XYZ file of C-alpha atoms in Angstrom:
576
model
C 12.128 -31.064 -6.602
C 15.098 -29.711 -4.716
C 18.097 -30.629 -6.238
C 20.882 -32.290 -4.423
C 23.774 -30.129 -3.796
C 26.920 -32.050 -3.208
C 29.761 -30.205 -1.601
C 32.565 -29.721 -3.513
C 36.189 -31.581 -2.338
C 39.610 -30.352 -4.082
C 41.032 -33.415 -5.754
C 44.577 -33.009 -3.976
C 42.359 -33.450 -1.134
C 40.471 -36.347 -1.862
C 43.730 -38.085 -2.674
C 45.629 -37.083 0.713
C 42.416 -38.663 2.820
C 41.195 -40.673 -0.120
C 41.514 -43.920 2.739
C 39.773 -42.051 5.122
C 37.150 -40.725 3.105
C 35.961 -44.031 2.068
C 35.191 -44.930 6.030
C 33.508 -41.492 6.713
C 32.648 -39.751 3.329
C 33.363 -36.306 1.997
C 30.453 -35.178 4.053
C 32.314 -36.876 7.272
C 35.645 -35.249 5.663
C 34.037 -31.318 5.276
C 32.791 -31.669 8.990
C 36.120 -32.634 10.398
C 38.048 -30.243 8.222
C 35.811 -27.204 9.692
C 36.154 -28.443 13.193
C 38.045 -27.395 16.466
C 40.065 -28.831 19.067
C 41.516 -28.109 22.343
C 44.146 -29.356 23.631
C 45.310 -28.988 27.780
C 49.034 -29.361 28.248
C 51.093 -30.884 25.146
C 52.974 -33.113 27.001
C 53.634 -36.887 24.862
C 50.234 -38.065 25.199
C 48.466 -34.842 24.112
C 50.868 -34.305 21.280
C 50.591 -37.863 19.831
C 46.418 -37.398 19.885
C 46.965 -33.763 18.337
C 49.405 -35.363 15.647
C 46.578 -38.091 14.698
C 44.102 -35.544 14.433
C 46.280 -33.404 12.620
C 47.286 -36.115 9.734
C 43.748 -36.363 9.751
C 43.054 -33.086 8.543
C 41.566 -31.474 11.450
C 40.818 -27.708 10.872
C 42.423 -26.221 13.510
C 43.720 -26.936 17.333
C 44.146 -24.214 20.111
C 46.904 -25.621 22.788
C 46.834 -24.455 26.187
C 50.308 -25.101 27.814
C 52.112 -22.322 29.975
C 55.408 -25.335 30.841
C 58.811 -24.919 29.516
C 59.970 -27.828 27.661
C 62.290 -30.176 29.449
C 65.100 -32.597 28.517
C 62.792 -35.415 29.289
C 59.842 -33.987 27.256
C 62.780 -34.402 24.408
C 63.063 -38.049 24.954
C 59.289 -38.737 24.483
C 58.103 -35.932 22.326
C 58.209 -34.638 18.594
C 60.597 -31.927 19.673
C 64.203 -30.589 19.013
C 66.916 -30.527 21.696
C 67.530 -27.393 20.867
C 64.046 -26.299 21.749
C 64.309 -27.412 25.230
C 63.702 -23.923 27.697
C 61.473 -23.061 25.035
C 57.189 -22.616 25.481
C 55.840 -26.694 25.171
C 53.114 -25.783 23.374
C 54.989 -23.431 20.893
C 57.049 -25.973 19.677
C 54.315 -28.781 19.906
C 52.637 -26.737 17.601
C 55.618 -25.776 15.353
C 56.306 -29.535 14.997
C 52.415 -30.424 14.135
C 51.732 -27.773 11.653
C 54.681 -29.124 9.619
C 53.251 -32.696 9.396
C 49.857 -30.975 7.552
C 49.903 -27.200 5.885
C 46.232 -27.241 5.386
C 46.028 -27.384 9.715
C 46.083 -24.438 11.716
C 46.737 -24.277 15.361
C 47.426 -21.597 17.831
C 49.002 -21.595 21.714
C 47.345 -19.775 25.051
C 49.278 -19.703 28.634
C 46.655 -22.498 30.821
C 45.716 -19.933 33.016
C 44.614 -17.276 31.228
C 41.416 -19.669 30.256
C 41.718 -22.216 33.163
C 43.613 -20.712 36.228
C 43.880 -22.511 39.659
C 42.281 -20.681 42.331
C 43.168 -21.237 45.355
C 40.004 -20.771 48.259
C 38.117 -22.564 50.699
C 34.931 -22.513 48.380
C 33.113 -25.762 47.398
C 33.336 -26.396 43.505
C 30.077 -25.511 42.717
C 30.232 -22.295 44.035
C 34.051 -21.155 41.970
C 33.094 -19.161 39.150
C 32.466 -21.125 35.565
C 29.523 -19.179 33.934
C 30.839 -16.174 32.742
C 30.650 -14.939 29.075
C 34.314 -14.948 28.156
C 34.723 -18.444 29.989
C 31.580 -19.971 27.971
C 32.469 -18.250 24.729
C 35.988 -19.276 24.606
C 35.050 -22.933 25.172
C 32.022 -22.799 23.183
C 34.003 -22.537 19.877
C 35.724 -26.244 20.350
C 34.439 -29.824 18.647
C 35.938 -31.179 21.383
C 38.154 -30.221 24.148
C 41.043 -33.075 25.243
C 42.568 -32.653 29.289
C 46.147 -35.027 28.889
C 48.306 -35.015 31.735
C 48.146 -33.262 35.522
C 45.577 -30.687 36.572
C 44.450 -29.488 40.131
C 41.144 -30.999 41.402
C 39.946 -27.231 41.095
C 40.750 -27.259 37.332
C 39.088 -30.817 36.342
C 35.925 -30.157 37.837
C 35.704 -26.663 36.966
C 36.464 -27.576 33.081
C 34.065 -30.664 33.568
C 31.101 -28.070 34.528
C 31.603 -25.881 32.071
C 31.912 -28.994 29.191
C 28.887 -30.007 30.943
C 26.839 -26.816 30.515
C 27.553 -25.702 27.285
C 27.894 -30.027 25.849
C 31.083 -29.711 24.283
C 32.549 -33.550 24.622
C 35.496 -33.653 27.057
C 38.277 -35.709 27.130
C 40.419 -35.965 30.068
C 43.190 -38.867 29.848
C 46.811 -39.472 31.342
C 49.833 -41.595 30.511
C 52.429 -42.416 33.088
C 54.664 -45.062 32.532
C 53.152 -48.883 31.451
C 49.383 -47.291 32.093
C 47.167 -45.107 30.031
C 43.524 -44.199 30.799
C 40.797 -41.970 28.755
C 37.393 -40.779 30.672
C 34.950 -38.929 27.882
C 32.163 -36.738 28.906
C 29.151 -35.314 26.863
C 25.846 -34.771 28.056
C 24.242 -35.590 24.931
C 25.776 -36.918 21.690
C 24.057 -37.657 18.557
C 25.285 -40.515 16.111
C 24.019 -40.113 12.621
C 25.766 -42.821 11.084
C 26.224 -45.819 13.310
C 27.458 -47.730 11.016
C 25.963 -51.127 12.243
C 27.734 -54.614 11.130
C 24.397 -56.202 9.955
C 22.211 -54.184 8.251
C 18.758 -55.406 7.054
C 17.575 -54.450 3.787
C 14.729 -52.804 3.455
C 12.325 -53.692 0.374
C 8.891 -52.840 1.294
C 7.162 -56.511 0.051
C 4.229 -56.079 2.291
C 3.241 -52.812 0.895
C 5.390 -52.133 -2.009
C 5.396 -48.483 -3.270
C 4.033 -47.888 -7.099
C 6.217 -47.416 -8.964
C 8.268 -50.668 -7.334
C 4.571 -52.550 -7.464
C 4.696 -51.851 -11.659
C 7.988 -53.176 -12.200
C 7.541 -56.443 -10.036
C 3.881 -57.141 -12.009
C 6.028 -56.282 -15.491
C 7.938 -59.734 -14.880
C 6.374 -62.914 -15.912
C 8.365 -65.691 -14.370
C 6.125 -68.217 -16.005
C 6.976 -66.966 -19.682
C 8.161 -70.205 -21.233
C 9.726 -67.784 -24.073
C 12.394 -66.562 -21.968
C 13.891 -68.633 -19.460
C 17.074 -67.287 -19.746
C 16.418 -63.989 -18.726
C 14.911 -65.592 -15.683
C 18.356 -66.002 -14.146
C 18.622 -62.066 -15.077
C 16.299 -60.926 -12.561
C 17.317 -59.897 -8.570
C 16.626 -62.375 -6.229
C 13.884 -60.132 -4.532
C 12.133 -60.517 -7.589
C 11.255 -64.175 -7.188
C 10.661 -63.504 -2.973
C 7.858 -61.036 -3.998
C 6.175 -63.248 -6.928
C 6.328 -66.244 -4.448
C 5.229 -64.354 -1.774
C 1.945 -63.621 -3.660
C 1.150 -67.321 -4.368
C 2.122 -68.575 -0.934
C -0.593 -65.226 0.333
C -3.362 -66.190 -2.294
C -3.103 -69.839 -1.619
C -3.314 -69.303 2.219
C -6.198 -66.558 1.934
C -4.221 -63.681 3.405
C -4.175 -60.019 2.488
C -1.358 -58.868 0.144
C 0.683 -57.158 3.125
C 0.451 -60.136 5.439
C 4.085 -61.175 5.625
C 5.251 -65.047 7.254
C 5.712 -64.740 10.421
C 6.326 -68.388 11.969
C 8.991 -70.665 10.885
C 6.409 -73.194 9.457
C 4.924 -69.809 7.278
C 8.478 -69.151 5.886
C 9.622 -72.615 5.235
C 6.366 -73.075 3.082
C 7.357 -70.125 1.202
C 10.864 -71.511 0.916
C 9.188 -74.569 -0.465
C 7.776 -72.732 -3.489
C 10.870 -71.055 -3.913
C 12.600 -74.345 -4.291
C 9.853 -76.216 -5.884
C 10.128 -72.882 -8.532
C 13.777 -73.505 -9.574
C 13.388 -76.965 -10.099
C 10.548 -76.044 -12.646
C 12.547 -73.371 -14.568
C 15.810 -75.943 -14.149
C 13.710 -78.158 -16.431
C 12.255 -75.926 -18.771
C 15.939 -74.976 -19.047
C 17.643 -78.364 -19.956
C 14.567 -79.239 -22.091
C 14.986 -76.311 -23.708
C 19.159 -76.847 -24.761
C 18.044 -80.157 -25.378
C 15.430 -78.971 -28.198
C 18.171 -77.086 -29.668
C 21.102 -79.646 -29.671
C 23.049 -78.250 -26.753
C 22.488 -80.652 -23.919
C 23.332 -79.216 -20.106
C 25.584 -80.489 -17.886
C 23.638 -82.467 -15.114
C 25.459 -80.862 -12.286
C 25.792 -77.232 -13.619
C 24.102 -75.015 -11.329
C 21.226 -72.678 -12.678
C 19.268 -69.876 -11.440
C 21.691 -69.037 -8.877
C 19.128 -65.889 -8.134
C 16.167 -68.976 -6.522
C 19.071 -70.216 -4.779
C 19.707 -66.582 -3.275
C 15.898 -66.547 -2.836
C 15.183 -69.400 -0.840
C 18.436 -68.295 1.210
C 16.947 -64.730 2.129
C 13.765 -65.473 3.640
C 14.493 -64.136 6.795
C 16.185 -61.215 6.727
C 14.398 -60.053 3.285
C 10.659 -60.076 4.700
C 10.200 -56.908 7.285
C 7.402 -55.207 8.308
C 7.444 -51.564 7.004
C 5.335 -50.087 9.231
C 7.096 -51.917 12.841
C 9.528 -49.277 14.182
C 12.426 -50.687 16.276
C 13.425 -49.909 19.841
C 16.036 -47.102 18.614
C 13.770 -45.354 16.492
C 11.027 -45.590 18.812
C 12.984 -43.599 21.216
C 14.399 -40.834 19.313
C 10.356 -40.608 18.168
C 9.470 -39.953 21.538
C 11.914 -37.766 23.027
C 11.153 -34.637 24.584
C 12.743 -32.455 22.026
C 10.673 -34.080 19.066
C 7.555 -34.093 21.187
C 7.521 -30.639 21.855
C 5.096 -28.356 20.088
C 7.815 -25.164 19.824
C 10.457 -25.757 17.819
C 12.104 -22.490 19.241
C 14.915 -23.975 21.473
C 16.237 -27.470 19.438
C 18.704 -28.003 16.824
C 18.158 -28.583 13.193
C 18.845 -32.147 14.239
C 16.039 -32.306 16.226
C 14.053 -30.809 13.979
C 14.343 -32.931 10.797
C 13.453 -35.882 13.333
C 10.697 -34.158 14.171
C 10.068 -33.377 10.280
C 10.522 -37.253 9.829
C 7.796 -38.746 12.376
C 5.717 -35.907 10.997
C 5.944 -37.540 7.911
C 5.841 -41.036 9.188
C 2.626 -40.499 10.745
C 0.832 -38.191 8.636
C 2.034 -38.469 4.842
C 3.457 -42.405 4.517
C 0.743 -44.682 6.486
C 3.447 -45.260 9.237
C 6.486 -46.289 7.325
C 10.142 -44.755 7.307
C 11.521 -43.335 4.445
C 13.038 -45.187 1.922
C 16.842 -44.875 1.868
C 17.381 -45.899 -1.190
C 20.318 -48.282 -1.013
C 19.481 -51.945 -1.896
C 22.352 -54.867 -1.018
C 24.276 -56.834 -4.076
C 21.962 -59.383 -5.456
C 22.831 -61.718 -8.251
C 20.925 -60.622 -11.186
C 22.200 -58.738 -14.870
C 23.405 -55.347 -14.651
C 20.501 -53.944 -16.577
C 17.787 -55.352 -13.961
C 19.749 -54.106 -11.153
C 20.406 -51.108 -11.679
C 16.750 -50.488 -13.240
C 15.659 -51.809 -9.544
C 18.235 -49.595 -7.617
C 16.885 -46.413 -9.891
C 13.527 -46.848 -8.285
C 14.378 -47.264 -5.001
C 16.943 -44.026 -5.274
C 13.639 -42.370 -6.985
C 11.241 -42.810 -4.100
C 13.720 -42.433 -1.606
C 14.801 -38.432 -3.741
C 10.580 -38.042 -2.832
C 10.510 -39.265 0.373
C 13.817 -36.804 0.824
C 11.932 -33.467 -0.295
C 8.138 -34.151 1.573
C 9.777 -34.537 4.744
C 12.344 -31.287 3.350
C 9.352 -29.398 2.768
C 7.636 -29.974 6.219
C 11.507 -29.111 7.704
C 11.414 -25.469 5.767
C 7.961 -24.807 7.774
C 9.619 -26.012 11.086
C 12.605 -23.815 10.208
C 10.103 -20.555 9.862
C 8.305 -20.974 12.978
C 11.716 -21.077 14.548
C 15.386 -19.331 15.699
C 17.254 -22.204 13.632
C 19.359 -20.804 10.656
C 18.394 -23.200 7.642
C 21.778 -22.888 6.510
C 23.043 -23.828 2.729
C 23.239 -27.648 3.920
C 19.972 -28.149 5.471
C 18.688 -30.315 2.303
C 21.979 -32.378 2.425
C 21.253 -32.781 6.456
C 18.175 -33.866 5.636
C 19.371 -36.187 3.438
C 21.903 -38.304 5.802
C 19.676 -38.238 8.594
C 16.681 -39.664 6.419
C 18.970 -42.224 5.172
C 19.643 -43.223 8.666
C 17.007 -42.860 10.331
C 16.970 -46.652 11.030
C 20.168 -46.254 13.152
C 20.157 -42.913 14.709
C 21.255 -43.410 18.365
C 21.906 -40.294 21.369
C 23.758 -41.546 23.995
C 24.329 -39.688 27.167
C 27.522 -39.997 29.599
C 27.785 -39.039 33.491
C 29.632 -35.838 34.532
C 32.996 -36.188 35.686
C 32.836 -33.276 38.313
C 30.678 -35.839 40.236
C 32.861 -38.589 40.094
C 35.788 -37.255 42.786
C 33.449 -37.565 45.442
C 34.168 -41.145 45.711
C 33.320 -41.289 49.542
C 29.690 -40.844 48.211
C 29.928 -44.569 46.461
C 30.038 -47.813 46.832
C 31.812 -50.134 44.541
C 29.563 -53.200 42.838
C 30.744 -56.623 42.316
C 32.859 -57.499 39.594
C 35.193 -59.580 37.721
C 38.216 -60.058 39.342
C 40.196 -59.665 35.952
C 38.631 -56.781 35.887
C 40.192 -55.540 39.564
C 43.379 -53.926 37.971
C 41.923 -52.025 35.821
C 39.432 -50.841 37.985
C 42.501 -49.597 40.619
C 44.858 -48.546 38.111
C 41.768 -46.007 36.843
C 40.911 -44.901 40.113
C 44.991 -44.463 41.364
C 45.308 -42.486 38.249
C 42.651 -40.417 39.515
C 44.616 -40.113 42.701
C 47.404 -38.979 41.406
C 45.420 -35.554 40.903
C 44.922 -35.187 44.644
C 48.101 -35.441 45.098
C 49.384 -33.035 42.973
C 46.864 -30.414 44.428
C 47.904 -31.139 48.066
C 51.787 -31.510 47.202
C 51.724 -29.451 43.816
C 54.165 -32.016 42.150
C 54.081 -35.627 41.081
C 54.778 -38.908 42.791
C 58.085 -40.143 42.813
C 59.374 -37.192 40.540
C 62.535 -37.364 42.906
C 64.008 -41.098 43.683
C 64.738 -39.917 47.489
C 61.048 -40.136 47.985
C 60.061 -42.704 46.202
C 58.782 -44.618 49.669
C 57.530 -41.461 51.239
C 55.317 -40.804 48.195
C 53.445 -44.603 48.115
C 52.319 -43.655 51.713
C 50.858 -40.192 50.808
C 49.475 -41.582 47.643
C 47.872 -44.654 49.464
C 46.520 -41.925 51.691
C 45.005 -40.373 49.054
C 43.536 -42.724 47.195
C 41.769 -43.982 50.624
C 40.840 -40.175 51.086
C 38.936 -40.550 47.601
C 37.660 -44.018 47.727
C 37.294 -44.593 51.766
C 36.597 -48.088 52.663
C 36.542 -48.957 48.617
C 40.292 -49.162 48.517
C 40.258 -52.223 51.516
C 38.567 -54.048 48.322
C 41.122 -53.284 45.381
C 43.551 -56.472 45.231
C 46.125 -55.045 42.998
C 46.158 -51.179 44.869
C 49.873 -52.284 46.693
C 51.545 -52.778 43.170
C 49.398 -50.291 41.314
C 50.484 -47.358 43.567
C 54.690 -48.975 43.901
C 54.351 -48.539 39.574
C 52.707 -45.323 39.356
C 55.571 -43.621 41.975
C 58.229 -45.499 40.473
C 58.043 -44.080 36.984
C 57.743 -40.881 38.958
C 55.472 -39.220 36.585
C 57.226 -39.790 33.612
C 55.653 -40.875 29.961
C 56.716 -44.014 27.892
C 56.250 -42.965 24.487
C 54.930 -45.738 23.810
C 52.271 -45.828 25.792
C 51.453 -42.481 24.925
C 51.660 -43.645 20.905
C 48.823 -46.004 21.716
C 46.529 -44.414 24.404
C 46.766 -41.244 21.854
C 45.609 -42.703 18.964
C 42.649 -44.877 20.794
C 41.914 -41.582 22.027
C 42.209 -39.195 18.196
C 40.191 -42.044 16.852
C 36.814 -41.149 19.570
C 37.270 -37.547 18.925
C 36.835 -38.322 15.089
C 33.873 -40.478 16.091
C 32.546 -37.127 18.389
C 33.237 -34.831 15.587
C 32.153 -36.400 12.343
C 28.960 -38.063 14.876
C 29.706 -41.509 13.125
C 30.507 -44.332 14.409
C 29.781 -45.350 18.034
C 32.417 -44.039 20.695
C 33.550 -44.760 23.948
C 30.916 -44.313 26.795
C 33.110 -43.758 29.801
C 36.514 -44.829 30.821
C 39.423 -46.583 29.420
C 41.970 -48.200 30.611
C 45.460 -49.402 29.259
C 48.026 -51.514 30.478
C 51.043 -52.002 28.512
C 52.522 -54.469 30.732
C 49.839 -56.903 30.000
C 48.871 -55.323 26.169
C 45.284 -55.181 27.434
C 42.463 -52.963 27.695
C 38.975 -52.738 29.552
C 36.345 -50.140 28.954
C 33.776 -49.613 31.971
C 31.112 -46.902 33.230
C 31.554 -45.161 36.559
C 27.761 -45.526 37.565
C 28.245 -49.460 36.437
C 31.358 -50.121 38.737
C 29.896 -47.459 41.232
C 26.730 -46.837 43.102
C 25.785 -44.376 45.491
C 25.272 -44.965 48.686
């Protein structure tokens, strides 16, 4: 058996994320603390997502930021005064490697990695593949776009996130709005963690070892009714479930399925604890300790009965989620040359499914709180946690022969990969997002009908949006100068009709959306920035650590109204 290798955490590390920890693990904790960030432009929004990440214990963050800081960066930034003139991102950084020594970060000029070129070519022809572009960008987690860029510069950084899936962030702040758009061609959650989880006990076709202990329980000895109440409630569903099978003439893996079928099992349940309830008192009463009428007994049959439904599951049905990941093309596949290890312990595990365990999962070896003694629960949990270590190292071994036959490096944590994904297998989920490079091409959709509280969010989204158009035509911000204030809501209107065409005829709030945006002339509210920026740190710990569901799409804040709405583009948007 391959033992299980647990990676090692320094205590005065466990103790700074010690809160942390306990929602993603060490395992969660190790990933984050080897990953890499990168950050475009540390103005306030950036710098408060880079200061969550950073308290966090991200590994390291590369800023790109070729501004000079300002007196008004000062009033909404971690910065000194006497830093203003100073590099943005030099001092950014100064400022965030103070909050957390263990963090290291480092500053590039913008355009030496994302320049704006300047040429009559259509985006998809500007150069993006290159080795040093790819191989710079390959090395981040997750790269994060806050503030202005030029058209040329979103879309180009889009495509290259695109083509090499690296997740992409690109989000602004200015004044009482905020917005977040995340992009990632494919993105794997290991850990879902789902609200209700069903446990899974195998009744219909209980495992061996599981089988022995269940037939080592007599629930009919009259010599020991008190360590009745002892046993886990699952206990009593399995013995029951064998008289209600034999009485009704059906095979031993032939669950209830109706609700007549599991109310008559709920009836012997009941009917049970009433029988050892009177053994019980007649018992004290034998001995000179009468019961009290109303004490309750056997709280385990009451825990019984109350379990029916969500304790009896097929083992061998596979749900919708699982079915899916089964049957994508990467598991399908007969070479295992071009897929991640990912892909290939999934591919171990319906291997293993199919071939080696008569169509059922592995066992993950976790089993709920049931009233019961100590000693009987912890003697159950030991053989689920035993079949679930064998379930662990078949499908390991059949994951070492995929690894052989292919270019993937096994790596030192292959066995504890195998591991987490075998443990949640039930809840694995990929989710895919659109590409923002296609999205600024509005005149190419049609907006859908929606909610009209949603209409506000929808404009302030897509005037944010405009607000990029205009700083490539103009090359500065709306309403940066209070002289043209007026001038600017014209040429803004004009560009957000030059994205959205006849869309923007439809967008009720687009008058006082655009009179906002120029008023505040650019400027960030810290703290708008404070909460955008840490919506926004907490999806890039769900993208890094792959736990936890993120965001699929946009976001959108306002601060005047403390509200959010999340939406897709190709839900608010078709083509036409």
């Amino acid at each position: 058996m391959h033992q299980d290798v647990k990676t090692m955490i320094e205590p005065d590390t466990i103790e700074r994320y010690d809160r942390q920890i306990r929602l993603w693990g060490q395992h969660g904790q190790n990933k984050f603390s080897s990953s890499k960030v990168c950050l475009i432009n540390a103005n306030s929004l950036g710098t408060e997502i880079l200061r969550g990440l950073c308290l966090a214990g991200i590994g390291s963050f590369t800023i790109l930021d070729s501004h000079k800081l300002t007196p008004e960066d000062v009033g909404c930034n971690f910065v000194w005064h006497s830093s203003v003139g100073k590099n943005r991102g030099d001092s950014v950084r100064n400022m965030l490697l103070d909050l957390n020594e263990e963090v290291c970060g480092e500053v590039h000029p913008l355009e030496a990695h994302l320049p704006h070129i300047v040429q009559n070519k259509p985006d998809h022809e500007l150069p993006v593949d290159s080795d040093n572009d790819l191989g710079f960008w390959k090395q981040f987690n997750c790269v994060i776009a806050s503030g202005f860029l030029y058209l040329d510069q979103v879309t180009r950084l889009s495509r290259i996130c695109w083509m090499i899936n690296v997740p992409l962030i690109v989000c602004k702040s200015i004044g009482f709005f905020g917005t977040m758009r995340s992009q990632f061609r494919e993105h794997i959650i290991v850990e879902t963690h789902p609200d209700n989880i069903l446990p899974e006990f195998n009744l219909d076709r209980p495992f061996e070892d599981l089988k022995n202990y269940f037939d080592s329980i007599d629930l009919e000895d009259d010599s020991v009714p008190n360590r009745i109440s002892s046993f886990p409630y699952i206990v009593i569903v399995y013995k029951y479930l064998r008289v209600w099978q034999d009485k009704n003439g059906f095979d031993h893996d032939r669950l209830p399925r109706s609700y007549s079928e599991k109310r008559e099992l709920r009836q012997l349940i009941d009917q049970g604890l009433v029988s050892v309830n009177r053994k019980k008192r007649a018992q004290s009463d034998r001995n000179g300790h009468p019961q009290n009428k109303h004490e309750i007994l056997f709280e385990n049959y009451i825990e019984a009965s109350k379990s029916i439904n969500s304790c009896l599951n097929d083992s061998t049905l596979l749900n919708a989620s699982v079915e899916s990941i089964f049957n994508h093309p990467k598991v399908r596949e007969c070479s295992a040359q071009n897929v991640s290890r990912f892909w290939l312990i999934v591919k171990a595990v319906r291997e293993f499914v199919i071939s080696r365990n008569d169509g059922r999962l592995p066992v993950s070896g976790s089993i709920p709180d049931m009233i019961s003694s100590s000693e009987e629960y912890l003697k159950l949990q030991s053989i689920y946690a035993k079949k679930a270590r064998e379930d662990i190292d078949s499908i390991f071994s059949i994951v070492q022969t995929l690894i052989d036959s292919s270019s993937c490096s096994p790596g030192s944590s292959l066995y504890d990969e195998t591991k987490l994904i075998c443990r949640n297998i039930r809840d694995l989920s990929v989710i895919h997002s659109s590409p923002i490079f296609k999205e600024y091409d509005f005149k190419s959709y049609a907006m859908r009908a929606h909610e009209d509280e949603d209409d506000e969010f929808i404009t302030i989204s897509l005037c944010l949006r405009a607000m990029d158009l205009f700083f490539s035509v103009y090359g500065r911000i709306p309403g940066c100068q209070d002289d043209q204030v007026e001038t600017d809501i014209s040429k803004l209107k004009e560009c957000t009709k030059q994205m959205t065409g006849r869309m923007s005829s439809r967008l009720k709030t687009l008058d006082q959306c655009l009179y906002e945006l120029c008023r505040c002339g650019g400027a960030e509210l810290h703290v708008t920035s404070a909460f955008v920026g840490g919506c926004i740190a907490q999806e890039v710990i769900k993208l890094i650590t792959n736990q936890y569901v993120p965001l699929n799409d946009t976001l959108v804040y306002n601060s005047m109204s403390a509200a959010t709405r999340t939406f897709k583009f190709t839900d608010t948007f078709e083509r036409t």
